[in-house]
Coordinates of C-alpha atoms in Angstrom, one line a residue:
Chain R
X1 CA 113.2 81.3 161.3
X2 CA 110.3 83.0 160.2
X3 CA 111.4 83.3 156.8
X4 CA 111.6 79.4 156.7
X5 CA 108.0 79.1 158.0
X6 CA 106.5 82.1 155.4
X7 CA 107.6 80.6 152.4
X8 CA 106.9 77.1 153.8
X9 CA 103.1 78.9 154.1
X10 CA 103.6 80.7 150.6
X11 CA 104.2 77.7 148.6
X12 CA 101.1 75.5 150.4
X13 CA 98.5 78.1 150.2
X14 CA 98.5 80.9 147.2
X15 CA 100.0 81.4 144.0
X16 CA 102.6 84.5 144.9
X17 CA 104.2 85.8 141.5
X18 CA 106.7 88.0 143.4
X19 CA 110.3 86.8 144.6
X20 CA 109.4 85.6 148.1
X21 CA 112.8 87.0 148.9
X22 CA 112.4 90.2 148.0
X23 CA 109.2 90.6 149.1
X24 CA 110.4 89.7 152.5
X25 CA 113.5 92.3 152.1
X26 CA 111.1 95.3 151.5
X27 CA 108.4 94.6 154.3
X28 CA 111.5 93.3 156.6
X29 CA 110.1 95.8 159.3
X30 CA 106.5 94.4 159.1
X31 CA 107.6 90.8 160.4
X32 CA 109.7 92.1 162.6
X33 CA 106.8 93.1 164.8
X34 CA 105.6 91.5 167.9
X35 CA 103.2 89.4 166.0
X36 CA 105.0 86.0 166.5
X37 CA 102.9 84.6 163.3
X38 CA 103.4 85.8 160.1
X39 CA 99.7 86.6 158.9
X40 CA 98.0 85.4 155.3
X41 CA 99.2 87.5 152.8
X42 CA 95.6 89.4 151.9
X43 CA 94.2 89.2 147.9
X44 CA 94.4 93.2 147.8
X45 CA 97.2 93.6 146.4
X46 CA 98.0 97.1 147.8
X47 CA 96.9 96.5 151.6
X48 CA 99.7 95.3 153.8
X49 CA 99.8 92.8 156.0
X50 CA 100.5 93.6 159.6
X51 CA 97.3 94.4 161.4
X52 CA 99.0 97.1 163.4
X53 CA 99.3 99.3 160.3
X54 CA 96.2 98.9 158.5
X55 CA 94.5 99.9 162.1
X56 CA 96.6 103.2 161.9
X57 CA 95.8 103.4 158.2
X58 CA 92.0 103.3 159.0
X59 CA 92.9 106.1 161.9
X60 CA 94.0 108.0 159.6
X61 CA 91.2 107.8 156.9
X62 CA 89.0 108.4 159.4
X63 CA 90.8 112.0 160.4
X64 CA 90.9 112.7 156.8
X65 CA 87.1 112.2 156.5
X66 CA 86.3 114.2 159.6
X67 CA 88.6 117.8 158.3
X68 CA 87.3 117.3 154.5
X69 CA 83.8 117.0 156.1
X70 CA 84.5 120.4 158.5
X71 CA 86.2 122.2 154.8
X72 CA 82.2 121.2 153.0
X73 CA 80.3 123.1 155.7
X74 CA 83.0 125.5 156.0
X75 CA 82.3 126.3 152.2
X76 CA 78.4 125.6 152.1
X77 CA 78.0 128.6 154.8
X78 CA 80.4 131.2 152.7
X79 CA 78.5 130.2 149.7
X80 CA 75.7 131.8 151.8
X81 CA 77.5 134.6 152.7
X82 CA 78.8 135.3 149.2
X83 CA 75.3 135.5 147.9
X84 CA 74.4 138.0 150.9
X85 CA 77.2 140.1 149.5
X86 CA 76.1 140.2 146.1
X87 CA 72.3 140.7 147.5
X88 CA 74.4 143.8 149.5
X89 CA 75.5 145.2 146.2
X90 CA 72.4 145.3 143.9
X91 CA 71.3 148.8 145.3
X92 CA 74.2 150.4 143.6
X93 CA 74.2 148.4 140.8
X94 CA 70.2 149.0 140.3
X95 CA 70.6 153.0 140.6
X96 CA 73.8 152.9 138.8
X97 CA 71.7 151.2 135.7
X98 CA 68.9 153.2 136.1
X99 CA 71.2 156.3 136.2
X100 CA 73.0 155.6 133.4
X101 CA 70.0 154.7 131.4
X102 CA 68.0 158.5 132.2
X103 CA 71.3 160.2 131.3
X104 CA 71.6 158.6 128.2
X105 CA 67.7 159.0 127.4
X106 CA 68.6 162.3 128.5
X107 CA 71.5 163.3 126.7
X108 CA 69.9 162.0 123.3
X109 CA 72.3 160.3 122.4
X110 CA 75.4 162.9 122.3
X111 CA 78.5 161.7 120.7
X112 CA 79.9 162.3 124.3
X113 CA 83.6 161.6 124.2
X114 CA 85.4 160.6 127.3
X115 CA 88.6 158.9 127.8
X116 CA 86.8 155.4 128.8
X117 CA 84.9 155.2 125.9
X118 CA 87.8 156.2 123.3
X119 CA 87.6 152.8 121.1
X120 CA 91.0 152.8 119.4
X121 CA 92.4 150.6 116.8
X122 CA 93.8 147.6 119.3
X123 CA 97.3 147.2 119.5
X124 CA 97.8 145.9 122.9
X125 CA 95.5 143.9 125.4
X126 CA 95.2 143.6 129.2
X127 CA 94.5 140.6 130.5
X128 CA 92.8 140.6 134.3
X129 CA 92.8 137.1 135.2
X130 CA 91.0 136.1 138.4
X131 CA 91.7 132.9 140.6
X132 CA 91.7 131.7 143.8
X133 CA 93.8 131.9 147.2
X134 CA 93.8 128.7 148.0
X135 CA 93.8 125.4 146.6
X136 CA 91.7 122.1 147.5
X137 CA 88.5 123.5 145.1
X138 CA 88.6 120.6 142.5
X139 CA 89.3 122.1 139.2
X140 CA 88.1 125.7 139.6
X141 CA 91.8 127.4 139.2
X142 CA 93.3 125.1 136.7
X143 CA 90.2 126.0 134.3
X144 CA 90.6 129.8 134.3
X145 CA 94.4 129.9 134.0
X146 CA 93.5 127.1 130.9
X147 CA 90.9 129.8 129.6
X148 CA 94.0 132.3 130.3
X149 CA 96.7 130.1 128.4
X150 CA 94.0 130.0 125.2
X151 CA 93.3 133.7 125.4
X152 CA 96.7 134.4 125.3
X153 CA 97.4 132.2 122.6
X154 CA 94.5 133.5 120.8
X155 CA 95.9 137.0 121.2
X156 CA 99.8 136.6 119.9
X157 CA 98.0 134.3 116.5
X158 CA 96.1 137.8 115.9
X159 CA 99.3 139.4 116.1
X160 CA 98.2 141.4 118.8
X161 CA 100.8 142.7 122.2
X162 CA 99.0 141.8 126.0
X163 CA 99.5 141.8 129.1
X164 CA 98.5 140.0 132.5
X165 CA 97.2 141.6 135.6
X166 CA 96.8 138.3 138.0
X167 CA 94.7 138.5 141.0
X168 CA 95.2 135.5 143.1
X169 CA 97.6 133.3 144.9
X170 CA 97.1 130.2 143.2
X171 CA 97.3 132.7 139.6
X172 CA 100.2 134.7 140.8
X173 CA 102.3 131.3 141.4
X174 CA 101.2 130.0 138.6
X175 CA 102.6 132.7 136.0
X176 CA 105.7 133.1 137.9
X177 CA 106.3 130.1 136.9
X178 CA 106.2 131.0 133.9
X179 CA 108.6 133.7 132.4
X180 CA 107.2 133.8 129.1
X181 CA 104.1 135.2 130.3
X182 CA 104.8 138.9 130.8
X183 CA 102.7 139.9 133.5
X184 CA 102.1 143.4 134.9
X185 CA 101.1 143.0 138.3
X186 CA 100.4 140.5 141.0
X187 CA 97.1 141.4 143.5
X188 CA 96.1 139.4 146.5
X189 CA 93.3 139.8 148.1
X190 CA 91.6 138.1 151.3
X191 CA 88.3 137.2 152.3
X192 CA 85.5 138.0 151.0
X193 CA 86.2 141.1 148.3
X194 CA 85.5 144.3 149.1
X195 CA 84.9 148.0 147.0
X196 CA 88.7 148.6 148.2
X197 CA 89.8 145.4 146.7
X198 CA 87.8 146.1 143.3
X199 CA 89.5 149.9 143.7
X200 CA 93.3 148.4 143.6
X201 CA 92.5 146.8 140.2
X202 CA 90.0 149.6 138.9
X203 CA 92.7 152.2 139.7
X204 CA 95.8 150.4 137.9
X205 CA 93.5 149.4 134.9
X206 CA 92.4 152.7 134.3
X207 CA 95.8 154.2 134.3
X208 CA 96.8 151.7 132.1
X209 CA 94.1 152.5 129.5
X210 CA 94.5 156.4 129.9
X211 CA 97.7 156.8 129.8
X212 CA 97.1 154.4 126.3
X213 CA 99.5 151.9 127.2
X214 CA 97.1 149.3 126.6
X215 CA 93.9 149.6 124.6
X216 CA 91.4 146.9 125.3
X217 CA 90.7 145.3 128.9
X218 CA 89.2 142.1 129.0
X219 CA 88.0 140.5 132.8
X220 CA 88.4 136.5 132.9
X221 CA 86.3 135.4 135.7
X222 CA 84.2 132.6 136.9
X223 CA 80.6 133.0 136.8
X224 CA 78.6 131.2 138.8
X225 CA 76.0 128.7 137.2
X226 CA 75.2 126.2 139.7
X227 CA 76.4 125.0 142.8
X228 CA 78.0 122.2 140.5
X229 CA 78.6 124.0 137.5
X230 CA 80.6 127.3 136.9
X231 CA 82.3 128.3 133.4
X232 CA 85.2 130.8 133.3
X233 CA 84.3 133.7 130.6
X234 CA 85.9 137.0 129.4
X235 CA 83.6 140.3 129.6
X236 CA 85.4 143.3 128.0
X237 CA 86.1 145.6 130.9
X238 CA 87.1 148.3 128.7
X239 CA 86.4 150.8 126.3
X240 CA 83.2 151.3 127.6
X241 CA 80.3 151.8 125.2
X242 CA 78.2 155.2 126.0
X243 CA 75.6 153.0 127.2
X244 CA 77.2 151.4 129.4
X245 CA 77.1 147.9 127.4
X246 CA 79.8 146.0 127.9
X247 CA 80.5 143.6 125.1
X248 CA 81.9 140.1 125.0
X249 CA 84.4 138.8 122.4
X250 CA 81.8 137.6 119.8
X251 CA 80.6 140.9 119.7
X252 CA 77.2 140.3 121.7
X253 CA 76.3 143.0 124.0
X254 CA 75.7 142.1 127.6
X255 CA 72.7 144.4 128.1
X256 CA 73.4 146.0 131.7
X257 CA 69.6 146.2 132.3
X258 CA 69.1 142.6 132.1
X259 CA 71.6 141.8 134.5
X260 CA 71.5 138.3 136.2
X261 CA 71.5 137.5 139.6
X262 CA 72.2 134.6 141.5
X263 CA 70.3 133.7 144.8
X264 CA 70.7 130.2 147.1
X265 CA 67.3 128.7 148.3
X266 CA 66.7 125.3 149.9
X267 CA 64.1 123.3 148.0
X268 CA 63.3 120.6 150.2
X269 CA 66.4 121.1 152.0
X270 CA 68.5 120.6 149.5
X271 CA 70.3 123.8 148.6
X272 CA 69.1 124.6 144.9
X273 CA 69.8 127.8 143.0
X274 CA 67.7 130.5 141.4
X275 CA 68.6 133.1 138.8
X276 CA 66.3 136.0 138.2
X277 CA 66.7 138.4 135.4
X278 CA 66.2 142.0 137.1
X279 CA 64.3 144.6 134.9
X280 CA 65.5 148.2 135.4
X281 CA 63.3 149.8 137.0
X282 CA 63.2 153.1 135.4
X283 CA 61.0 155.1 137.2
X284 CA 62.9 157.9 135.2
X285 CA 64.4 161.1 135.8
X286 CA 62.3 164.1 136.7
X287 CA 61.5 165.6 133.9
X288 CA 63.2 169.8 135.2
X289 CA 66.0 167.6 135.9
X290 CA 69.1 169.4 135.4
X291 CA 72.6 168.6 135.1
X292 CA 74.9 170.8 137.1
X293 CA 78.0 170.0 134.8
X294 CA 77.4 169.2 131.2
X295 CA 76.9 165.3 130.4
X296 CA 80.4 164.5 129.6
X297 CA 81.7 165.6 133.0
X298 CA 78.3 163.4 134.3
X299 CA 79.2 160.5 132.2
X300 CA 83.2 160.5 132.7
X301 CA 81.9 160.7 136.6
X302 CA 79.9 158.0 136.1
X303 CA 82.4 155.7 134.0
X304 CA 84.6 154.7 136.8
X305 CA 81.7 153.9 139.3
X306 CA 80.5 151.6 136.4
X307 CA 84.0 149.7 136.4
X308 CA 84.5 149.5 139.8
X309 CA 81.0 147.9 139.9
X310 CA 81.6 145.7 136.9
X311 CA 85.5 144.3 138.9
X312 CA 83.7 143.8 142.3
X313 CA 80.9 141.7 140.9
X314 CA 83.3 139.7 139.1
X315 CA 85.3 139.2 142.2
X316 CA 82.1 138.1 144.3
X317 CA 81.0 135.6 141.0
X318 CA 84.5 133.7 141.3
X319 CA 84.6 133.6 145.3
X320 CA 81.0 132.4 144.6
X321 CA 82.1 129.5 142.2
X322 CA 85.5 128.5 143.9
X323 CA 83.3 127.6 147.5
X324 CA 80.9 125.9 145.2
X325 CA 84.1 123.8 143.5
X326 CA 85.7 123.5 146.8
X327 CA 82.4 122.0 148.7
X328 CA 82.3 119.7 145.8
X329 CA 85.7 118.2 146.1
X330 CA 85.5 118.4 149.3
X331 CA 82.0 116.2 149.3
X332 CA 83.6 113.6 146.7
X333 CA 86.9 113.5 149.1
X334 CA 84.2 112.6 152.4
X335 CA 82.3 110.3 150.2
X336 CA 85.7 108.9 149.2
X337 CA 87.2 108.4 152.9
X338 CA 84.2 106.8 154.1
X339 CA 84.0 103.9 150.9
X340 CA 88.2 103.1 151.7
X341 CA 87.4 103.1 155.6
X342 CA 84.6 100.6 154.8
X343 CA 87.3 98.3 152.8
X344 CA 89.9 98.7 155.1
X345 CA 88.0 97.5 158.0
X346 CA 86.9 94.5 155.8
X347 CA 90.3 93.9 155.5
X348 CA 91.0 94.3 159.2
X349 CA 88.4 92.2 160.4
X350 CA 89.5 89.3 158.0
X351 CA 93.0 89.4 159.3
X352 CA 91.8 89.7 162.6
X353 CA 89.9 86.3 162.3
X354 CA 92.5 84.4 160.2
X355 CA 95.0 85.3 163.3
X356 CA 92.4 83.7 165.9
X357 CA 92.1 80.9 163.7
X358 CA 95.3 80.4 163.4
X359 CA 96.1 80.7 166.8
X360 CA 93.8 78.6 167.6
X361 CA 94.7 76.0 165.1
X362 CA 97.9 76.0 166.8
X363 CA 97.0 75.2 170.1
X364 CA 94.8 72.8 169.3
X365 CA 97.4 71.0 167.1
X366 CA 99.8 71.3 169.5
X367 CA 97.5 69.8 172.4
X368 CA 96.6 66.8 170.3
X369 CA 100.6 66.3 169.6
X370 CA 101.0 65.9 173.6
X371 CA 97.9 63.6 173.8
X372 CA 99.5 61.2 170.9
X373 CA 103.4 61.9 172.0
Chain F
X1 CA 60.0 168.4 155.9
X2 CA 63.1 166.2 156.1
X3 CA 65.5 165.3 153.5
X4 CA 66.2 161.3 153.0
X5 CA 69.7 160.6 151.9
X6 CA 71.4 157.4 150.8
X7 CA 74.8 157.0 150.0
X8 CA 75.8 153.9 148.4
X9 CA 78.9 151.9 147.9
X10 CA 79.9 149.2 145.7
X11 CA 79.5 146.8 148.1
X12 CA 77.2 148.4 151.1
X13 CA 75.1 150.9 152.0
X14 CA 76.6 153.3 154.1
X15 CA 74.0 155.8 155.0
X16 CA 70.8 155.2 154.4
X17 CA 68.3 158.0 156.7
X18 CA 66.8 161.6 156.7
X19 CA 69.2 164.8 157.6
X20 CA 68.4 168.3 157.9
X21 CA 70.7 169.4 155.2
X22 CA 74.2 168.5 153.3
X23 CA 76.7 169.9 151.8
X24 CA 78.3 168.5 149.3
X25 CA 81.9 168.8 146.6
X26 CA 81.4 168.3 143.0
X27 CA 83.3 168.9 140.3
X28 CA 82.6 172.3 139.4
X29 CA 82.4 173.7 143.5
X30 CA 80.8 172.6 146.9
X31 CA 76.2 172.2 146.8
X32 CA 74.7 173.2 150.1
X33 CA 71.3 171.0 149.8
X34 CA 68.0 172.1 151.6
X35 CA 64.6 170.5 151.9
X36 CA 62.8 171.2 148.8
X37 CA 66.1 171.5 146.7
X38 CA 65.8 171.3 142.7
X39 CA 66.1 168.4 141.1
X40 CA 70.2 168.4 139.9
X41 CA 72.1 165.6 138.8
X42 CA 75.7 166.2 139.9
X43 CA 79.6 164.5 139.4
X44 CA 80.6 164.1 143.1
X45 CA 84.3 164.8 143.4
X46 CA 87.0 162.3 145.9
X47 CA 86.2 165.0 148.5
X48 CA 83.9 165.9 151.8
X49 CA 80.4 165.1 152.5
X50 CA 78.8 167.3 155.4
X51 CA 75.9 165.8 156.8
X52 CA 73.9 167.8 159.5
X53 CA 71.4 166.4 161.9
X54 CA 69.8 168.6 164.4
X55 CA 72.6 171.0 164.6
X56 CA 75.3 168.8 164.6
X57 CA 77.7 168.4 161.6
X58 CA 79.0 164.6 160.6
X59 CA 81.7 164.4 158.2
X60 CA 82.2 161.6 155.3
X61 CA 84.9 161.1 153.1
X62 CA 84.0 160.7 149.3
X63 CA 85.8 158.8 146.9
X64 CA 84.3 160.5 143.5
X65 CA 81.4 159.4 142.0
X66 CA 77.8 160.7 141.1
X67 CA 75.2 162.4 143.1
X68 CA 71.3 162.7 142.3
X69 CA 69.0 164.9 143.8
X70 CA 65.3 165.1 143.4
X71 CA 62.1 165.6 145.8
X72 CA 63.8 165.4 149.2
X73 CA 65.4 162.2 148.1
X74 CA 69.2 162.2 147.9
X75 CA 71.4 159.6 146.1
X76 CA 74.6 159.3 146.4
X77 CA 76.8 156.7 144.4
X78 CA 80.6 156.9 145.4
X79 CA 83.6 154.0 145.0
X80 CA 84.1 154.4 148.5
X81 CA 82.9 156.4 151.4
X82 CA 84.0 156.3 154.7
X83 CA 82.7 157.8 158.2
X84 CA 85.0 159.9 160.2
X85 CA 84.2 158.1 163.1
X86 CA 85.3 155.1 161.0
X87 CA 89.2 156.4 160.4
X88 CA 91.6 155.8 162.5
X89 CA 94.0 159.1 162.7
X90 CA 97.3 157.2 162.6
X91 CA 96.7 155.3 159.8
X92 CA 95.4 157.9 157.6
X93 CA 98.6 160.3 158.2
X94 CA 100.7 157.4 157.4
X95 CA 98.6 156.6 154.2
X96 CA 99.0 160.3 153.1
X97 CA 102.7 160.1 153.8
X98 CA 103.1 157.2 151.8
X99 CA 101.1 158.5 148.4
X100 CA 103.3 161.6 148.8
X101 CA 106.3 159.6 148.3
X102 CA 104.6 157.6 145.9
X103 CA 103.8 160.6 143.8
X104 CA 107.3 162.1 144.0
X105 CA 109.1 159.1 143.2
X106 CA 106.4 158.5 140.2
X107 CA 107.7 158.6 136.6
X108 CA 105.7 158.6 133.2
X109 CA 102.5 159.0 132.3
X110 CA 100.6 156.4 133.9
X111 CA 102.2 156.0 137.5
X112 CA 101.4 159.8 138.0
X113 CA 97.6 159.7 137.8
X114 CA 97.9 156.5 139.8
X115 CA 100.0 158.5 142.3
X116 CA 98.2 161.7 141.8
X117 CA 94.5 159.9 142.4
X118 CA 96.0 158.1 145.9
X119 CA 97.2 161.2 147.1
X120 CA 93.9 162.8 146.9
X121 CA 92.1 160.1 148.4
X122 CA 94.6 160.4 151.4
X123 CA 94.2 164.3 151.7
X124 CA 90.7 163.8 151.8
X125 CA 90.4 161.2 154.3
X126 CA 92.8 163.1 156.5
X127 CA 90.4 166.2 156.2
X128 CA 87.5 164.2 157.2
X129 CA 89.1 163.9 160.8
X130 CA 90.8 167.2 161.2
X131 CA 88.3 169.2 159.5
X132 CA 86.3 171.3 161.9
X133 CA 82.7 171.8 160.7

């Protein structure tokens, strides 16, 4: 019967492309429902029609909004706390620098030999690729496993041997996926990284280069830009220059006492990022400073603490810049919910009113029938 | 006349305030630092650190790293350094136990200087709680 009267409706009212019968077959559960009168068929082509589900659809929209809402503060405060982390970590990196700089000044330029800085003729390349643990962060771990995937193309066309240590969940699932890829190790960390995290990797890069089974280390990491912009690059972990310059693959040095930091102010409340360039201060060594082992044993000391810093501040960059991705997409997700909620309860509210109309019209029709009958 | 010492980590700063004296495991043999020491530079070895404060001794554990010493101002710059207050017992016998199989089962070049370098960390960290000053 209430097929009869919806087609009946169909024909009168709007042009319907679809079968009527078919359309009837696939929403058979929709008229089934307790509303007795088979609403308009809506001009959005995607919204149903019973008003029973598109109140549950804007339910659920409007949960949706409220958890990616609660994910953007989430991240906005451990952007905070990432930058207090990296703030944490300058000390050692600022006497590290201004060690390494006195030594060398010191040492006048020794040909010191240790097994960090032994530059061999590269026959084999590992790869340290860093991502993220979890997921919902826009595209922040499909472009470093991208910049991975290029690399490593890159690397076979120069007929050159690698291999991939993947730090990560989302990398670590991504090459197991993928066989061809020979990785060497998988590392998860949690939370915020720590000099124990950086240690793990430090440790089985260093054996890796000692024991000369690979010759060239290269870090792919995010670095941070902008709250909205962050680039994936590869720094050359290792051989180490004497200087402690760490080169990138054009050959430019990365001076280590210019080293940029990042640091989160609010302008205006509105969260805005500064980068200053920190001089070294060298207020120098003293000049009766002696060495109590000879400056290769100083400098192969030294060597390691210079990694470790170089992994950990790495790490912290790409926790940095996945929060930034993630309050992003999260932000464009809110932003999102709230225009389709919007639209939705247009829809709603029409349907709503052509019902009472309708209902209405009924009545009324069926009152003045009586009167004439 | 008091010595200031800082030692810093990676990703903290773990000590960072005056002490009567240290003494301290480098590469070539254990320092004892006074007030008014001569400026050195030193390689710290993954070892003990033996910080006294009015007669009483505090124990760190060292993961290797560098050490600088000039007017009455101590820096020390290690991977890792832990407190022996901050160890739990348990979990640094079990730690040890496990680099020592680690190391035995190790073959080839590279996995024994991995296994050889966690072992030492373990011994060291275990001394740090046994050790009597």
């Amino acid at each position: 019967m209430s097929q009869l009267k919806l087609s009946s409706w169909v024909s009168s009212d709007q042009p319907f492309h679809n079968p009527n019968h078919l359309f009837i077959q696939r929403h058979s559960k929709l008229f089934q429902s307790d509303i007795s009168h088979p609403s308009k068929l809506s001009n959005f082509r995607t919204i149903n029609c019973s008003l029973r589900d598109i109140r549950q659809r804007i339910a659920s929209v409007t949960n949706t909004q409220k958890i990616t809402e609660a994910m953007k503060l989430v991240a906005a405060a451990k952007v905070r706390r990432a930058q207090e982390a990296v703030v944490n970590s300058r000390p050692f990196s600022e006497s590290l620098i201004d060690v390494l700089y006195s030594i060398n000044q010191q040492a006048l330029l020794e040909d010191v030999d240790t097994p960090l800085t032994n530059v061999r003729p590269v026959k084999k390349v590992a790869l340290v690729v860093i991502t993220g643990e979890r997921g919902l962060c826009g595209g922040f771990n499909k472009f470093v496993l991208r910049k991975a995937e290029a690399r490593i193309a890159e690397l076979k066309s120069l007929g050159l041997d690698y291999t991939v240590i993947s730090v990560g969940k989302k990398g670590n699932s991504y090459f197991v996926k993928r066989p061809s890829v020979s990785v060497d190790r998988f590392i998860e960390g949690e939370g915020f990284p720590t000099a124990k995290d950086s240690q793990v990797i430090a440790d089985e890069v260093f054996s890796l280069f000692v024991s000369e089974e690979v010759d060239k280390v290269e870090l792919l990491y995010t670095k941070f830009v902008s709250l909205i912009k962050s680039n994936p690059v590869i720094h050359t972990l290792l051989p180490l220059s004497a200087k402690g310059e760490i080169h990138d693959e054009n050959g430019n040095s990365v001076d280590a006492s210019e080293d940029e930091f990042f640091r989160l102010t609010s302008k205006e409340g509105k969260l805005a990022v500064e980068r200053d360039k920190s001089v070294g201060t060298s207020d120098g060594f003293l000049p009766n400073m002696e060495f109590e082992q000879d400056p290769a044993q100083i400098l192969d000391a030294l060597m390691p603490l210079y990694m470790n810093n170089q992994i950990l501040k790495a790490l912290q960059e790409s926790l940095a810049s996945e929060l930034a991705a993630r309050m992003n997409a999260m932000s464009n997700a809110t932003d999102n919910a709230i225009d389709l909620k919007k639209s939705l309860s247009t829809v709603y509210n029409r349907e709503r009113q052509s019902k009472i109309t309708n209902d209405i019209l009924e009545i009324v029709a069926g009152a003045e029938a009586l009167l004439y009958s | 006349m008091t010595l200031n010492l800082c030692v810093l980590t990676p990703n903290r700063i773990v000590w960072d305030s005056e002490v009567k004296e240290i003494i301290l495991s480098t590469n070539s043999g254990q320092i004892g630092v006074l007030p008014n020491h001569a400026p050195i530079a030193t390689a710290v070895d993954i070892g003990i650190l033996r910080i006294r404060l009015n007669d009483q001794w505090l124990m760190m554990a060292l993961m290797g790293g560098f050490a600088r010493i000039g007017n009455n101002e101590i820096t020390v710059l290690v991977n890792d350094a832990e407190k022996s207050s901050d160890i739990d017992p348990q979990e640094a016998q079990q730690t040890l136990e496990i680099a020592e199989a680690a190391l035995r089962k190790a073959e080839g070049k590279r996995q024994k200087i991995e296994a050889n370098l966690a072992l030492r960390r373990a011994k060291t960290r275990v001394e740090a709680i046994n050790g009597i000053s």
